[in-house]
Amino acid sequence: MTVDKSAPRVIVETIVDSEFCSARQAAQSQLAKHSFKLDSQHGGELPQALPISVLGMAFEDFDHTRGSAHVATLWELHPAIVTIP
């Protein structure tokens, strides 16, 4: 793991469909333990990098604009289940 903001990265998406709500809510709850709120109104950068585990389908998304030039691949992981220690 690197905490370098310019390191290459992969997009990890949590789906808002009801069948994945529990996974998204679990990730939000785990982030809240680190004083970080993640929902449709809140987000942004974590104040400090956290090691996480991600389980999801590798999905070759179409070529679209992403939030950063540092995204290193068209592949994304979604739906994703995130575990934060």
Backbone as a ProteinNet text record, in pm:
[ID]
protein_1_A
[PRIMARY]
MTVDKSAPRVIVETIVDSEFCSARQAAQSQLAKHSFKLDSQHGGELPQALPISVLGMAFEDFDHTRGSAHVATLWELHPAIVTIP
[TERTIARY]
84.6	0	88.5	44.3	112.4	10.3	55	-34.3	-12.3	66.2	93.2	-33.9	-79.1	-202.5	-192.4	-71.6	-57.5	-32.1	-47.5	-28.3	-141.5	-112.9	-220.1	-327	-449.7	-559	-664.6	-753.7	-866.3	-993.1	-1099.1	-1228.5	-1296.2	-1348	-1426	-1562.5	-1668	-1802.7	-1889.1	-1967.1	-2072.2	-2203.6	-2282.7	-2406.7	-2519.2	-2608.6	-2718.4	-2842	-2840.1	-2953.7	-2976.7	-3101.8	-3137.4	-3063.6	-3031.6	-2963.2	-2820.6	-2763.5	-2628.1	-2626.2	-2743.1	-2750	-2670.1	-2678.7	-2609.9	-2458.6	-2402.9	-2259.1	-2219	-2299.1	-2269.5	-2280.9	-2385.7	-2404.9	-2293.1	-2244.7	-2133.4	-2007.4	-1979.3	-1862.7	-1878.7	-1999	-2023.8	-2003.6	-2051.1	-2036.3	-1889.4	-1814.6	-1672.5	-1595.8	-1631.9	-1568.2	-1604.1	-1726	-1768.8	-1684.1	-1637.1	-1548.2	-1417.7	-1386	-1265.4	-1301.9	-1419.6	-1468.3	-1483	-1526.9	-1546.5	-1686.7	-1760.5	-1896.7	-1896.8	-1955.5	-1963.4	-2107.8	-2170	-2305.7	-2322.6	-2444.1	-2464.9	-2434.9	-2431.1	-2399.3	-2257.1	-2192.8	-2060.3	-1964.4	-1840.8	-1738.4	-1607.4	-1527.6	-1399.9	-1287.7	-1180.3	-1061.9	-1064.2	-1015.4	-993.9	-878.4	-883	-771.8	-642	-656	-540	-574.3	-477.7	-500.9	-532.9	-623.6	-660.7	-637.1	-581.7	-574.2	-714.8	-753.2	-885.4	-873.4	-974.5	-988.1	-1112.3	-1103.2	-1214.6	-1241.9	-1369.9	-1414.4	-1517.3	-1495.7	-1590.9	-1560.6	-1654.5	-1636.9	-1549.6	-1452.6	-1374.3	-1462.2	-1480.9	-1575	-1502.3	-1490.7	-1424.9	-1527	-1523.7	-1619.3	-1580.5	-1677.3	-1648.1	-1557.5	-1494.2	-1400.9	-1479.3	-1482.7	-1552.6	-1466.8	-1502.3	-1426.2	-1433.9	-1319.8	-1313.2	-1266.9	-1272.3	-1242.4	-1098.4	-1007.3	-866.8	-788.9	-683.8	-595	-513.9	-520.6	-440.7	-507.2	-630.9	-697	-623	-567.5	-472.6	-534.1	-665.5	-725	-872	-924.6	-1068.5	-1143.1	-1070.7	-1133	-1176.1	-1291.9	-1343.6	-1385.5	-1398.7	-1453.6	-1591.6	-1693.8	-1829.4	-1921.1	-2017.7	-2040.8	-1930.7	-1898.4	-1787.2	-1833.1	-1765.9	-1782.7	-1649.1	-1648.9	-1528.2	-1519.3	-1400.2	-1375.9	-1265.4	-1292.5	-1196.9	-1168.4	-1041.7	-1011.1	-1032.3
-118.3	0	123.6	223.1	351.5	460.5	562.8	674.7	791.2	768	871.1	901.4	1025.1	1064.3	1050.7	1043.4	1031.1	886.4	791.2	649.9	602.1	506.7	450.4	384.8	384.7	328.7	264.6	193.4	125.6	177.8	192.2	235	115.9	139.7	40.5	102.1	36.1	91.1	4	69.8	1.1	40.3	-56.8	-36.5	5.7	92.8	140	51	-53.3	-145.2	-211.6	-239.5	-291.4	-418.7	-504.5	-629.2	-606.4	-488	-456.7	-353.3	-312.4	-210.2	-248.5	-373.1	-413.1	-399	-429.7	-414.8	-267.7	-182.4	-38.7	19.5	-19.2	30.6	-16.7	-138.1	-188.8	-105.6	-73.1	10.8	149.6	207.3	338.9	334.5	229.5	214.7	201.8	124.6	107.5	238.1	315	445	542.4	535.2	623.4	601.4	480.4	452.1	529.6	574	653.1	799.8	839.6	978.1	1026.7	938	975.6	938.2	1034.9	1010.8	998.6	889.7	866.5	836.8	929.9	911	1003.1	1018.3	1098.4	1247	1294.1	1434.1	1455.4	1348.2	1360.2	1262.9	1300.4	1215.5	1289.8	1270.2	1338.4	1247.6	1307.3	1231.6	1197.1	1079.3	1042.8	1126.2	1165.8	1244.1	1163.6	1030.4	941.9	813.8	760.1	636.8	521.7	432.9	315	189.6	86.2	-41	-101.3	-153.6	-214.7	-343.9	-427.1	-545.2	-524.6	-559.4	-540.3	-671.8	-708.4	-825.6	-777.2	-806.4	-762.4	-825.2	-810.4	-860.7	-763.2	-818.6	-735.5	-706.7	-579.5	-535.9	-437.5	-467.8	-375.5	-271.9	-159.6	-53.4	16.6	81.9	154.8	273	324.4	435.5	563.4	605.5	728.4	810.9	936.2	1025.8	978	975.2	935.5	1055.3	1042.8	1155	1198.7	1118.1	1152.2	1093.9	1160.9	1108.6	989.9	961	854.4	717.8	711.6	582.9	509.1	393	326.4	224.9	205.6	99.1	126.6	63.9	68.9	-29.8	-123.1	-222.6	-157.6	-197.1	-151.7	-274.9	-259.2	-366	-322.9	-394.4	-369	-480.4	-512.3	-454.1	-496.8	-411.9	-438.9	-449.6	-537.3	-548.9	-508	-406.1	-348	-379.8	-422.8	-447.1	-354.4	-277.4	-182.7	-224.9	-257.4	-302.6	-194.2
0	0	0	-74.8	-74.2	-41.8	27.5	59.2	-36.8	-142.1	-241.7	-320.2	-315.9	-385.1	-536.5	-590.1	-734.8	-778.2	-687.7	-722.2	-812.6	-902.5	-986.2	-898.9	-945.6	-865.1	-952.5	-888.1	-951.9	-887.1	-964.5	-912.1	-843.3	-723.9	-650.6	-626.8	-675.9	-663.2	-573.3	-489.6	-415.1	-480.5	-510.4	-584.6	-489.1	-535.5	-451.2	-458.4	-542	-549.5	-413.9	-383.1	-250.8	-213.6	-309.8	-276.5	-225.4	-249.2	-203	-90.8	-42.4	62.5	186.2	228.6	350.9	336.3	219.3	196.9	200.7	136.2	135.7	276.3	347.9	484.1	576.9	556.1	637.6	613.6	486.6	455.3	516	506.5	565.3	716.5	780.9	925.1	965	887.3	917.3	897.8	795.6	774.8	886.5	935.6	1045.1	1170.2	1190.2	1304.6	1293.6	1172	1147.3	1124	1172.5	1162.6	1019.5	930.2	790.5	748.1	694.8	649.3	497	448.2	304.7	268.9	198	147	26.9	-21.1	-142.2	-122	1.9	28.7	80.2	127	186.9	119.8	113.1	53.7	57.1	-43.7	-48.8	-6.5	38.2	77	224.9	253.7	393.1	446.2	572	626.1	633.1	640.9	649.7	573.1	500.3	424.7	519.5	475.6	553.1	470.4	530.6	458	452.5	337.5	322.6	243.1	254	169	84.8	-43.3	-135.2	-206.9	-211	-285.8	-386.3	-513.7	-615	-748.3	-838.9	-975	-1053	-1126	-1217.3	-1338	-1366.5	-1467.9	-1558	-1686.4	-1778	-1821.9	-1752.9	-1779.9	-1909.4	-1970.5	-2093.1	-2061.5	-2162	-2146.3	-2119.8	-1994.1	-1958.8	-1864.9	-1849.6	-1763.7	-1620	-1555.7	-1415.8	-1334.1	-1204.1	-1116.4	-1114	-1168.9	-1158	-1275.2	-1313.9	-1418.4	-1368	-1238.9	-1178.9	-1185.6	-1235.1	-1250.9	-1361.6	-1327.1	-1415.1	-1510.7	-1505.8	-1585.7	-1614.5	-1719.3	-1745.7	-1656.7	-1596.4	-1509	-1378.2	-1330.8	-1201.8	-1124	-996	-911.4	-867.2	-913.9	-865.7	-910.3	-829.5	-697.3	-601.5	-507.6	-417.7	-273.6	-202.4	-57.9	0.9	85.8	140.3	288.7	332.5	474.1	519.9	625	679.8	823.3	853.7	990.9	1094.8
[MASK]
+++++++++++++++++++++++++++++++++++++++++++++++++++++++++++++++++++++++++++++++++++++

